[in-house]
Amino acid sequence: QVQLVESGGGLVQAGGSLRLSCAASGRTFQGYRMGWFRQAQGKERELVGSISWSGGNTYYADSVKGRFTISEDNAKNTVYLQMDSLKPEDTGVYYCAARREKPGLKYDYWGQGTQVTVSS
């Protein structure tokens, strides 16, 4: 059974940093792409960024480019989202997700989410 478990969310002041973790289990994720999504209250879920499980080949939304960094540790089966220079508009529930690497495929594995709140 595939499980993605996020952790590391919390309350932080604007300008601060947080690191989210996504522990993946239940299958091999070679050939998969790992994504971080967020959903603010009353808004649609949006893709923040993604990374190939094999490393490299990262993508970032324009809104977080230069502030957020995605990385992975294959040995620990964990993907990270380092968030720096946080802004109040970064507030939301952050989700980890996985899909096969082939372009156009939907994310079919999801974590339960972790809340990030950035105060002004």
A tleap script that builds the chain and sets N, CA, C and O, in Angstrom:
source leaprc.protein.ff14SB
mol = sequence {
  NGLN VAL GLN LEU VAL GLU SER GLY GLY GLY
  LEU VAL GLN ALA GLY GLY SER LEU ARG LEU
  SER CYS ALA ALA SER GLY ARG THR PHE GLN
  GLY TYR ARG MET GLY TRP PHE ARG GLN ALA
  GLN GLY LYS GLU ARG GLU LEU VAL GLY SER
  ILE SER TRP SER GLY GLY ASN THR TYR TYR
  ALA ASP SER VAL LYS GLY ARG PHE THR ILE
  SER GLU ASP ASN ALA LYS ASN THR VAL TYR
  LEU GLN MET ASP SER LEU LYS PRO GLU ASP
  THR GLY VAL TYR TYR CYS ALA ALA ARG ARG
  GLU LYS PRO GLY LEU LYS TYR ASP TYR TRP
  GLY GLN GLY THR GLN VAL THR VAL SER CSER
}
set mol.1.N position { 0.853 -1.187 0.000 }
set mol.1.CA position { 0.000 0.000 0.000 }
set mol.1.C position { 0.893 1.243 0.000 }
set mol.1.O position { 1.734 1.416 0.882 }
set mol.2.N position { 0.699 2.101 -0.998 }
set mol.2.CA position { 1.499 3.310 -1.107 }
set mol.2.C position { 1.065 4.323 -0.064 }
set mol.2.O position { -0.124 4.568 0.139 }
set mol.3.N position { 2.054 4.901 0.587 }
set mol.3.CA position { 1.777 5.961 1.562 }
set mol.3.C position { 2.734 7.118 1.342 }
set mol.3.O position { 3.936 6.926 1.160 }
set mol.4.N position { 2.181 8.320 1.361 }
set mol.4.CA position { 2.967 9.545 1.348 }
set mol.4.C position { 2.580 10.310 2.603 }
set mol.4.O position { 1.410 10.640 2.798 }
set mol.5.N position { 3.550 10.591 3.444 }
set mol.5.CA position { 3.260 11.232 4.725 }
set mol.5.C position { 4.062 12.518 4.827 }
set mol.5.O position { 5.292 12.499 4.875 }
set mol.6.N position { 3.343 13.638 4.858 }
set mol.6.CA position { 3.989 14.944 4.971 }
set mol.6.C position { 4.185 15.317 6.442 }
set mol.6.O position { 3.431 14.895 7.318 }
set mol.7.N position { 5.203 16.106 6.677 }
set mol.7.CA position { 5.440 16.649 8.011 }
set mol.7.C position { 6.233 17.942 7.865 }
set mol.7.O position { 6.784 18.237 6.804 }
set mol.8.N position { 6.277 18.706 8.958 }
set mol.8.CA position { 7.093 19.909 8.970 }
set mol.8.C position { 6.335 21.205 8.857 }
set mol.8.O position { 6.936 22.278 8.913 }
set mol.9.N position { 5.026 21.134 8.699 }
set mol.9.CA position { 4.252 22.359 8.617 }
set mol.9.C position { 4.190 23.080 9.956 }
set mol.9.O position { 4.619 22.552 10.982 }
set mol.10.N position { 3.652 24.285 9.929 }
set mol.10.CA position { 3.533 25.039 11.169 }
set mol.10.C position { 3.260 26.497 10.901 }
set mol.10.O position { 2.907 26.899 9.792 }
set mol.11.N position { 3.435 27.285 11.960 }
set mol.11.CA position { 3.219 28.725 11.905 }
set mol.11.C position { 4.568 29.427 11.871 }
set mol.11.O position { 5.444 29.138 12.686 }
set mol.12.N position { 4.733 30.342 10.933 }
set mol.12.CA position { 6.001 31.060 10.803 }
set mol.12.C position { 5.704 32.508 10.410 }
set mol.12.O position { 4.696 32.792 9.764 }
set mol.13.N position { 6.576 33.396 10.797 }
set mol.13.CA position { 6.410 34.802 10.414 }
set mol.13.C position { 6.880 35.013 8.978 }
set mol.13.O position { 7.707 34.261 8.461 }
set mol.14.N position { 6.341 36.045 8.352 }
set mol.14.CA position { 6.765 36.400 7.002 }
set mol.14.C position { 8.278 36.624 6.991 }
set mol.14.O position { 8.834 37.244 7.897 }
set mol.15.N position { 8.923 36.113 5.959 }
set mol.15.CA position { 10.373 36.193 5.848 }
set mol.15.C position { 11.089 34.985 6.417 }
set mol.15.O position { 12.289 34.810 6.207 }
set mol.16.N position { 10.354 34.151 7.139 }
set mol.16.CA position { 10.950 32.974 7.754 }
set mol.16.C position { 11.032 31.791 6.808 }
set mol.16.O position { 10.740 31.893 5.616 }
set mol.17.N position { 11.441 30.661 7.380 }
set mol.17.CA position { 11.647 29.442 6.583 }
set mol.17.C position { 10.988 28.239 7.248 }
set mol.17.O position { 10.807 28.197 8.465 }
set mol.18.N position { 10.640 27.277 6.424 }
set mol.18.CA position { 10.154 25.981 6.880 }
set mol.18.C position { 10.660 24.933 5.908 }
set mol.18.O position { 10.872 25.224 4.730 }
set mol.19.N position { 10.857 23.706 6.399 }
set mol.19.CA position { 11.185 22.591 5.518 }
set mol.19.C position { 10.145 21.509 5.704 }
set mol.19.O position { 9.968 20.977 6.800 }
set mol.20.N position { 9.466 21.193 4.632 }
set mol.20.CA position { 8.499 20.110 4.649 }
set mol.20.C position { 9.169 18.825 4.178 }
set mol.20.O position { 10.056 18.841 3.325 }
set mol.21.N position { 8.724 17.721 4.752 }
set mol.21.CA position { 9.219 16.405 4.354 }
set mol.21.C position { 8.056 15.555 3.870 }
set mol.21.O position { 6.927 15.699 4.340 }
set mol.22.N position { 8.342 14.674 2.934 }
set mol.22.CA position { 7.349 13.724 2.445 }
set mol.22.C position { 8.007 12.349 2.444 }
set mol.22.O position { 8.866 12.058 1.611 }
set mol.23.N position { 7.593 11.512 3.387 }
set mol.23.CA position { 8.124 10.156 3.476 }
set mol.23.C position { 7.275 9.230 2.624 }
set mol.23.O position { 6.068 9.112 2.836 }
set mol.24.N position { 7.909 8.572 1.658 }
set mol.24.CA position { 7.191 7.726 0.705 }
set mol.24.C position { 7.460 6.252 0.996 }
set mol.24.O position { 8.592 5.880 1.304 }
set mol.25.N position { 6.442 5.421 0.902 }
set mol.25.CA position { 6.608 3.989 1.140 }
set mol.25.C position { 5.575 3.195 0.349 }
set mol.25.O position { 4.610 3.754 -0.172 }
set mol.26.N position { 5.790 1.903 0.268 }
set mol.26.CA position { 4.801 1.021 -0.337 }
set mol.26.C position { 5.106 0.564 -1.745 }
set mol.26.O position { 4.457 -0.351 -2.254 }
set mol.27.N position { 6.093 1.191 -2.391 }
set mol.27.CA position { 6.489 0.760 -3.728 }
set mol.27.C position { 7.803 1.441 -4.059 }
set mol.27.O position { 8.245 2.341 -3.345 }
set mol.28.N position { 8.421 1.010 -5.140 }
set mol.28.CA position { 9.589 1.716 -5.621 }
set mol.28.C position { 9.115 2.914 -6.446 }
set mol.28.O position { 8.170 2.804 -7.228 }
set mol.29.N position { 9.777 4.051 -6.265 }
set mol.29.CA position { 9.365 5.255 -6.955 }
set mol.29.C position { 10.314 5.626 -8.089 }
set mol.29.O position { 10.249 6.733 -8.622 }
set mol.30.N position { 11.194 4.701 -8.454 }
set mol.30.CA position { 12.014 4.932 -9.640 }
set mol.30.C position { 11.091 5.096 -10.831 }
set mol.30.O position { 10.152 4.322 -11.018 }
set mol.31.N position { 11.373 6.132 -11.646 }
set mol.31.CA position { 10.491 6.369 -12.783 }
set mol.31.C position { 9.276 7.207 -12.430 }
set mol.31.O position { 8.383 7.394 -13.256 }
set mol.32.N position { 9.241 7.708 -11.214 }
set mol.32.CA position { 8.143 8.554 -10.772 }
set mol.32.C position { 8.587 9.999 -10.633 }
set mol.32.O position { 9.777 10.295 -10.522 }
set mol.33.N position { 7.621 10.880 -10.641 }
set mol.33.CA position { 7.832 12.290 -10.395 }
set mol.33.C position { 7.070 12.657 -9.127 }
set mol.33.O position { 5.910 12.285 -8.953 }
set mol.34.N position { 7.740 13.392 -8.249 }
set mol.34.CA position { 7.147 13.785 -6.975 }
set mol.34.C position { 6.793 15.267 -7.026 }
set mol.34.O position { 7.616 16.104 -7.398 }
set mol.35.N position { 5.579 15.570 -6.654 }
set mol.35.CA position { 5.139 16.961 -6.691 }
set mol.35.C position { 4.729 17.473 -5.327 }
set mol.35.O position { 4.290 16.719 -4.459 }
set mol.36.N position { 4.883 18.771 -5.164 }
set mol.36.CA position { 4.347 19.458 -3.991 }
set mol.36.C position { 3.243 20.398 -4.483 }
set mol.36.O position { 3.453 21.214 -5.380 }
set mol.37.N position { 2.079 20.263 -3.881 }
set mol.37.CA position { 0.941 21.107 -4.186 }
set mol.37.C position { 0.562 21.893 -2.938 }
set mol.37.O position { 0.961 21.544 -1.827 }
set mol.38.N position { -0.203 22.943 -3.129 }
set mol.38.CA position { -0.764 23.644 -1.979 }
set mol.38.C position { -2.173 24.102 -2.325 }
set mol.38.O position { -2.524 24.308 -3.487 }
set mol.39.N position { -2.961 24.252 -1.270 }
set mol.39.CA position { -4.317 24.734 -1.443 }
set mol.39.C position { -4.634 25.736 -0.341 }
set mol.39.O position { -4.668 25.387 0.839 }
set mol.40.N position { -4.863 26.967 -0.732 }
set mol.40.CA position { -5.272 28.000 0.213 }
set mol.40.C position { -6.789 27.930 0.375 }
set mol.40.O position { -7.500 27.435 -0.500 }
set mol.41.N position { -7.259 28.424 1.485 }
set mol.41.CA position { -8.689 28.380 1.772 }
set mol.41.C position { -9.460 29.115 0.687 }
set mol.41.O position { -9.158 30.267 0.375 }
set mol.42.N position { -10.447 28.454 0.119 }
set mol.42.CA position { -11.271 29.064 -0.905 }
set mol.42.C position { -10.663 29.102 -2.290 }
set mol.42.O position { -11.259 29.658 -3.213 }
set mol.43.N position { -9.482 28.517 -2.450 }
set mol.43.CA position { -8.817 28.529 -3.752 }
set mol.43.C position { -8.570 27.112 -4.240 }
set mol.43.O position { -8.652 26.149 -3.477 }
set mol.44.N position { -8.269 27.005 -5.517 }
set mol.44.CA position { -7.976 25.695 -6.091 }
set mol.44.C position { -6.568 25.242 -5.705 }
set mol.44.O position { -5.680 26.050 -5.433 }
set mol.45.N position { -6.404 23.950 -5.694 }
set mol.45.CA position { -5.086 23.400 -5.419 }
set mol.45.C position { -4.153 23.730 -6.588 }
set mol.45.O position { -4.551 23.649 -7.750 }
set mol.46.N position { -2.917 24.100 -6.270 }
set mol.46.CA position { -1.961 24.470 -7.310 }
set mol.46.C position { -0.654 23.725 -7.121 }
set mol.46.O position { -0.258 23.403 -6.001 }
set mol.47.N position { 0.006 23.460 -8.232 }
set mol.47.CA position { 1.307 22.804 -8.197 }
set mol.47.C position { 2.368 23.834 -7.824 }
set mol.47.O position { 2.503 24.869 -8.478 }
set mol.48.N position { 3.108 23.542 -6.779 }
set mol.48.CA position { 4.187 24.421 -6.325 }
set mol.48.C position { 5.478 24.069 -7.048 }
set mol.48.O position { 6.214 24.950 -7.494 }
set mol.49.N position { 5.743 22.781 -7.160 }
set mol.49.CA position { 6.953 22.336 -7.829 }
set mol.49.C position { 7.005 20.822 -7.867 }
set mol.49.O position { 6.186 20.142 -7.249 }
set mol.50.N position { 7.975 20.307 -8.598 }
set mol.50.CA position { 8.100 18.853 -8.702 }
set mol.50.C position { 9.545 18.471 -9.010 }
set mol.50.O position { 10.360 19.301 -9.411 }
set mol.51.N position { 9.835 17.184 -8.807 }
set mol.51.CA position { 11.182 16.680 -9.036 }
set mol.51.C position { 11.106 15.230 -9.465 }
set mol.51.O position { 10.229 14.487 -9.025 }
set mol.52.N position { 12.031 14.830 -10.329 }
set mol.52.CA position { 12.135 13.415 -10.676 }
set mol.52.C position { 12.676 12.644 -9.489 }
set mol.52.O position { 13.562 13.122 -8.780 }
set mol.53.N position { 12.145 11.453 -9.274 }
set mol.53.CA position { 12.607 10.661 -8.134 }
set mol.53.C position { 14.095 10.350 -8.270 }
set mol.53.O position { 14.802 10.212 -7.273 }
set mol.54.N position { 14.551 10.244 -9.487 }
set mol.54.CA position { 15.966 9.953 -9.716 }
set mol.54.C position { 16.835 11.175 -9.499 }
set mol.54.O position { 18.058 11.089 -9.612 }
set mol.55.N position { 16.232 12.305 -9.191 }
set mol.55.CA position { 16.997 13.508 -8.890 }
set mol.55.C position { 17.072 14.456 -10.055 }
set mol.55.O position { 16.981 14.041 -11.211 }
set mol.56.N position { 17.235 15.721 -9.760 }
set mol.56.CA position { 17.327 16.721 -10.805 }
set mol.56.C position { 16.002 16.958 -11.472 }
set mol.56.O position { 14.956 16.565 -10.955 }
set mol.57.N position { 16.038 17.597 -12.614 }
set mol.57.CA position { 14.843 17.859 -13.420 }
set mol.57.C position { 13.721 18.427 -12.561 }
set mol.57.O position { 12.647 17.836 -12.447 }
set mol.58.N position { 13.983 19.566 -11.967 }
set mol.58.CA position { 12.990 20.191 -11.113 }
set mol.58.C position { 12.156 21.200 -11.883 }
set mol.58.O position { 12.571 21.745 -12.906 }
set mol.59.N position { 10.962 21.425 -11.349 }
set mol.59.CA position { 10.059 22.442 -11.898 }
set mol.59.C position { 9.533 23.259 -10.716 }
set mol.59.O position { 9.255 22.712 -9.649 }
set mol.60.N position { 9.400 24.569 -10.916 }
set mol.60.CA position { 8.833 25.436 -9.883 }
set mol.60.C position { 7.805 26.376 -10.495 }
set mol.60.O position { 7.981 26.868 -11.610 }
set mol.61.N position { 6.748 26.616 -9.764 }
set mol.61.CA position { 5.799 27.638 -10.172 }
set mol.61.C position { 6.481 29.000 -10.063 }
set mol.61.O position { 7.359 29.200 -9.224 }
set mol.62.N position { 6.073 29.921 -10.912 }
set mol.62.CA position { 6.686 31.257 -10.901 }
set mol.62.C position { 6.573 31.922 -9.532 }
set mol.62.O position { 7.461 32.670 -9.123 }
set mol.63.N position { 5.487 31.649 -8.836 }
set mol.63.CA position { 5.234 32.310 -7.554 }
set mol.63.C position { 6.230 31.918 -6.469 }
set mol.63.O position { 6.364 32.622 -5.468 }
set mol.64.N position { 6.931 30.797 -6.658 }
set mol.64.CA position { 7.862 30.335 -5.618 }
set mol.64.C position { 9.299 30.230 -6.120 }
set mol.64.O position { 10.209 29.934 -5.346 }
set mol.65.N position { 9.499 30.469 -7.398 }
set mol.65.CA position { 10.830 30.334 -7.977 }
set mol.65.C position { 11.821 31.256 -7.271 }
set mol.65.O position { 11.550 32.441 -7.078 }
set mol.66.N position { 12.956 30.706 -6.892 }
set mol.66.CA position { 13.969 31.477 -6.184 }
set mol.66.C position { 13.798 31.481 -4.682 }
set mol.66.O position { 14.707 31.899 -3.965 }
set mol.67.N position { 12.653 31.025 -4.180 }
set mol.67.CA position { 12.408 30.977 -2.737 }
set mol.67.C position { 12.267 29.558 -2.226 }
set mol.67.O position { 12.655 29.266 -1.094 }
set mol.68.N position { 11.714 28.666 -3.045 }
set mol.68.CA position { 11.491 27.273 -2.641 }
set mol.68.C position { 12.467 26.362 -3.378 }
set mol.68.O position { 12.844 26.619 -4.522 }
set mol.69.N position { 12.865 25.293 -2.693 }
set mol.69.CA position { 13.755 24.310 -3.297 }
set mol.69.C position { 13.255 22.910 -2.978 }
set mol.69.O position { 12.990 22.579 -1.822 }
set mol.70.N position { 13.131 22.097 -4.013 }
set mol.70.CA position { 12.719 20.705 -3.830 }
set mol.70.C position { 13.957 19.823 -3.962 }
set mol.70.O position { 14.790 20.021 -4.847 }
set mol.71.N position { 14.057 18.851 -3.067 }
set mol.71.CA position { 15.160 17.898 -3.148 }
set mol.71.C position { 14.652 16.528 -2.722 }
set mol.71.O position { 13.559 16.391 -2.174 }
set mol.72.N position { 15.483 15.510 -2.992 }
set mol.72.CA position { 15.076 14.171 -2.615 }
set mol.72.C position { 16.259 13.404 -2.054 }
set mol.72.O position { 17.412 13.651 -2.409 }
set mol.73.N position { 15.949 12.475 -1.176 }
set mol.73.CA position { 16.949 11.590 -0.585 }
set mol.73.C position { 16.448 10.173 -0.828 }
set mol.73.O position { 15.595 9.665 -0.101 }
set mol.74.N position { 16.996 9.545 -1.864 }
set mol.74.CA position { 16.535 8.203 -2.221 }
set mol.74.C position { 16.763 7.198 -1.092 }
set mol.74.O position { 15.945 6.304 -0.875 }
set mol.75.N position { 17.868 7.350 -0.384 }
set mol.75.CA position { 18.193 6.404 0.692 }
set mol.75.C position { 17.136 6.434 1.787 }
set mol.75.O position { 16.873 5.423 2.439 }
set mol.76.N position { 16.533 7.605 1.984 }
set mol.76.CA position { 15.509 7.738 3.030 }
set mol.76.C position { 14.098 7.712 2.447 }
set mol.76.O position { 13.120 7.843 3.182 }
set mol.77.N position { 13.991 7.542 1.129 }
set mol.77.CA position { 12.677 7.569 0.467 }
set mol.77.C position { 11.885 8.809 0.854 }
set mol.77.O position { 10.694 8.732 1.158 }
set mol.78.N position { 12.556 9.944 0.837 }
set mol.78.CA position { 11.941 11.182 1.309 }
set mol.78.C position { 12.189 12.309 0.313 }
set mol.78.O position { 13.267 12.419 -0.271 }
set mol.79.N position { 11.186 13.127 0.137 }
set mol.79.CA position { 11.278 14.334 -0.689 }
set mol.79.C position { 11.068 15.533 0.228 }
set mol.79.O position { 10.249 15.495 1.146 }
set mol.80.N position { 11.815 16.588 -0.036 }
set mol.80.CA position { 11.760 17.774 0.813 }
set mol.80.C position { 11.314 18.995 0.023 }
set mol.80.O position { 11.526 19.090 -1.186 }
set mol.81.N position { 10.696 19.917 0.734 }
set mol.81.CA position { 10.377 21.227 0.177 }
set mol.81.C position { 10.912 22.271 1.144 }
set mol.81.O position { 10.327 22.517 2.199 }
set mol.82.N position { 12.030 22.882 0.772 }
set mol.82.CA position { 12.602 23.950 1.580 }
set mol.82.C position { 11.963 25.251 1.149 }
set mol.82.O position { 12.024 25.629 -0.021 }
set mol.83.N position { 11.353 25.930 2.095 }
set mol.83.CA position { 10.639 27.177 1.793 }
set mol.83.C position { 11.304 28.322 2.541 }
set mol.83.O position { 11.311 28.342 3.772 }
set mol.84.N position { 11.854 29.261 1.813 }
set mol.84.CA position { 12.520 30.432 2.387 }
set mol.84.C position { 11.779 31.701 1.979 }
set mol.84.O position { 10.973 31.698 1.049 }
set mol.85.N position { 12.068 32.777 2.692 }
set mol.85.CA position { 11.444 34.077 2.391 }
set mol.85.C position { 9.937 33.927 2.260 }
set mol.85.O position { 9.333 34.412 1.304 }
set mol.86.N position { 9.346 33.261 3.217 }
set mol.86.CA position { 7.921 32.977 3.151 }
set mol.86.C position { 7.085 34.247 3.213 }
set mol.86.O position { 7.441 35.227 3.867 }
set mol.87.N position { 5.958 34.190 2.506 }
set mol.87.CA position { 5.031 35.305 2.442 }
set mol.87.C position { 3.661 34.848 2.942 }
set mol.87.O position { 3.356 33.657 2.900 }
set mol.88.N position { 2.840 35.776 3.411 }
set mol.88.CA position { 1.498 35.381 3.862 }
set mol.88.C position { 0.715 34.625 2.785 }
set mol.88.O position { -0.086 33.748 3.106 }
set mol.89.N position { 0.936 34.951 1.533 }
set mol.89.CA position { 0.223 34.265 0.453 }
set mol.89.C position { 0.703 32.835 0.226 }
set mol.89.O position { 0.129 32.120 -0.595 }
set mol.90.N position { 1.735 32.408 0.929 }
set mol.90.CA position { 2.177 31.007 0.879 }
set mol.90.C position { 1.360 30.134 1.832 }
set mol.90.O position { 1.521 28.913 1.851 }
set mol.91.N position { 0.496 30.752 2.613 }
set mol.91.CA position { -0.330 30.009 3.567 }
set mol.91.C position { -1.243 29.029 2.842 }
set mol.91.O position { -1.837 29.356 1.814 }
set mol.92.N position { -1.346 27.826 3.391 }
set mol.92.CA position { -2.221 26.819 2.821 }
set mol.92.C position { -1.875 25.433 3.327 }
set mol.92.O position { -0.955 25.250 4.124 }
set mol.93.N position { -2.633 24.465 2.846 }
set mol.93.CA position { -2.309 23.070 3.131 }
set mol.93.C position { -1.412 22.573 2.001 }
set mol.93.O position { -1.741 22.705 0.822 }
set mol.94.N position { -0.294 22.011 2.376 }
set mol.94.CA position { 0.688 21.521 1.406 }
set mol.94.C position { 0.601 20.010 1.304 }
set mol.94.O position { 0.605 19.298 2.308 }
set mol.95.N position { 0.523 19.538 0.068 }
set mol.95.CA position { 0.383 18.117 -0.198 }
set mol.95.C position { 1.553 17.605 -1.021 }
set mol.95.O position { 2.055 18.290 -1.912 }
set mol.96.N position { 1.968 16.409 -0.710 }
set mol.96.CA position { 2.941 15.680 -1.510 }
set mol.96.C position { 2.167 14.715 -2.406 }
set mol.96.O position { 1.164 14.143 -1.980 }
set mol.97.N position { 2.627 14.533 -3.642 }
set mol.97.CA position { 1.940 13.640 -4.566 }
set mol.97.C position { 2.959 12.974 -5.478 }
set mol.97.O position { 4.087 13.448 -5.620 }
set mol.98.N position { 2.547 11.865 -6.096 }
set mol.98.CA position { 3.445 11.125 -6.980 }
set mol.98.C position { 2.709 10.676 -8.232 }
set mol.98.O position { 1.529 10.329 -8.190 }
set mol.99.N position { 3.427 10.690 -9.343 }
set mol.99.CA position { 2.881 10.167 -10.601 }
set mol.99.C position { 4.032 9.565 -11.391 }
set mol.99.O position { 5.199 9.837 -11.108 }
set mol.100.N position { 3.705 8.759 -12.366 }
set mol.100.CA position { 4.739 8.257 -13.265 }
set mol.100.C position { 5.344 9.431 -14.040 }
set mol.100.O position { 4.673 10.433 -14.287 }
set mol.101.N position { 6.583 9.298 -14.408 }
set mol.101.CA position { 7.333 10.392 -15.003 }
set mol.101.C position { 6.807 10.811 -16.375 }
set mol.101.O position { 7.006 11.957 -16.779 }
set mol.102.N position { 6.152 9.927 -17.089 }
set mol.102.CA position { 5.708 10.222 -18.445 }
set mol.102.C position { 4.841 11.473 -18.450 }
set mol.102.O position { 3.897 11.568 -17.666 }
set mol.103.N position { 5.146 12.442 -19.324 }
set mol.103.CA position { 4.387 13.693 -19.359 }
set mol.103.C position { 2.896 13.482 -19.601 }
set mol.103.O position { 2.499 12.593 -20.354 }
set mol.104.N position { 2.083 14.303 -18.959 }
set mol.104.CA position { 0.655 14.253 -19.172 }
set mol.104.C position { -0.111 13.366 -18.222 }
set mol.104.O position { -1.341 13.395 -18.199 }
set mol.105.N position { 0.602 12.574 -17.434 }
set mol.105.CA position { -0.090 11.687 -16.509 }
set mol.105.C position { -0.485 12.442 -15.251 }
set mol.105.O position { 0.194 13.385 -14.844 }
set mol.106.N position { -1.590 12.023 -14.633 }
set mol.106.CA position { -2.060 12.670 -13.421 }
set mol.106.C position { -1.330 12.121 -12.206 }
set mol.106.O position { -0.802 11.009 -12.218 }
set mol.107.N position { -1.316 12.928 -11.166 }
set mol.107.CA position { -0.791 12.472 -9.892 }
set mol.107.C position { -1.825 11.521 -9.282 }
set mol.107.O position { -2.984 11.889 -9.088 }
set mol.108.N position { -1.392 10.305 -8.984 }
set mol.108.CA position { -2.359 9.332 -8.490 }
set mol.108.C position { -2.120 8.879 -7.058 }
set mol.108.O position { -2.913 8.114 -6.510 }
set mol.109.N position { -1.042 9.340 -6.450 }
set mol.109.CA position { -0.825 9.072 -5.026 }
set mol.109.C position { -0.714 10.414 -4.309 }
set mol.109.O position { -0.029 11.326 -4.772 }
set mol.110.N position { -1.402 10.518 -3.168 }
set mol.110.CA position { -1.441 11.786 -2.433 }
set mol.110.C position { -1.232 11.558 -0.951 }
set mol.110.O position { -1.647 10.536 -0.403 }
set mol.111.N position { -0.590 12.511 -0.310 }
set mol.111.CA position { -0.490 12.508 1.138 }
set mol.111.C position { -1.694 13.205 1.746 }
set mol.111.O position { -2.588 13.672 1.041 }
set mol.112.N position { -1.696 13.265 3.075 }
set mol.112.CA position { -2.848 13.825 3.781 }
set mol.112.C position { -2.750 15.345 3.930 }
set mol.112.O position { -3.738 16.003 4.258 }
set mol.113.N position { -1.575 15.895 3.691 }
set mol.113.CA position { -1.391 17.338 3.762 }
set mol.113.C position { -0.868 17.806 5.101 }
set mol.113.O position { -1.072 17.164 6.131 }
set mol.114.N position { -0.185 18.945 5.064 }
set mol.114.CA position { 0.310 19.580 6.283 }
set mol.114.C position { 0.070 21.087 6.158 }
set mol.114.O position { 0.301 21.679 5.103 }
set mol.115.N position { -0.397 21.693 7.248 }
set mol.115.CA position { -0.772 23.099 7.221 }
set mol.115.C position { 0.460 23.996 7.379 }
set mol.115.O position { 1.296 23.782 8.256 }
set mol.116.N position { 0.547 24.994 6.516 }
set mol.116.CA position { 1.560 26.038 6.634 }
set mol.116.C position { 0.840 27.371 6.761 }
set mol.116.O position { 0.015 27.731 5.921 }
set mol.117.N position { 1.166 28.099 7.825 }
set mol.117.CA position { 0.559 29.400 8.041 }
set mol.117.C position { 1.666 30.432 8.190 }
set mol.117.O position { 2.543 30.301 9.044 }
set mol.118.N position { 1.617 31.462 7.346 }
set mol.118.CA position { 2.620 32.519 7.383 }
set mol.118.C position { 1.931 33.795 7.855 }
set mol.118.O position { 1.014 34.297 7.204 }
set mol.119.N position { 2.379 34.306 8.979 }
set mol.119.CA position { 1.770 35.513 9.535 }
set mol.119.C position { 2.526 36.752 9.056 }
set mol.119.O position { 3.735 36.720 8.825 }
set mol.120.N position { 1.782 37.828 8.918 }
set mol.120.CA position { 2.403 39.071 8.426 }
set mol.120.C position { 2.938 39.910 9.573 }
set mol.120.O position { 3.491 40.986 9.345 }
savepdb mol mol.pdb
quit
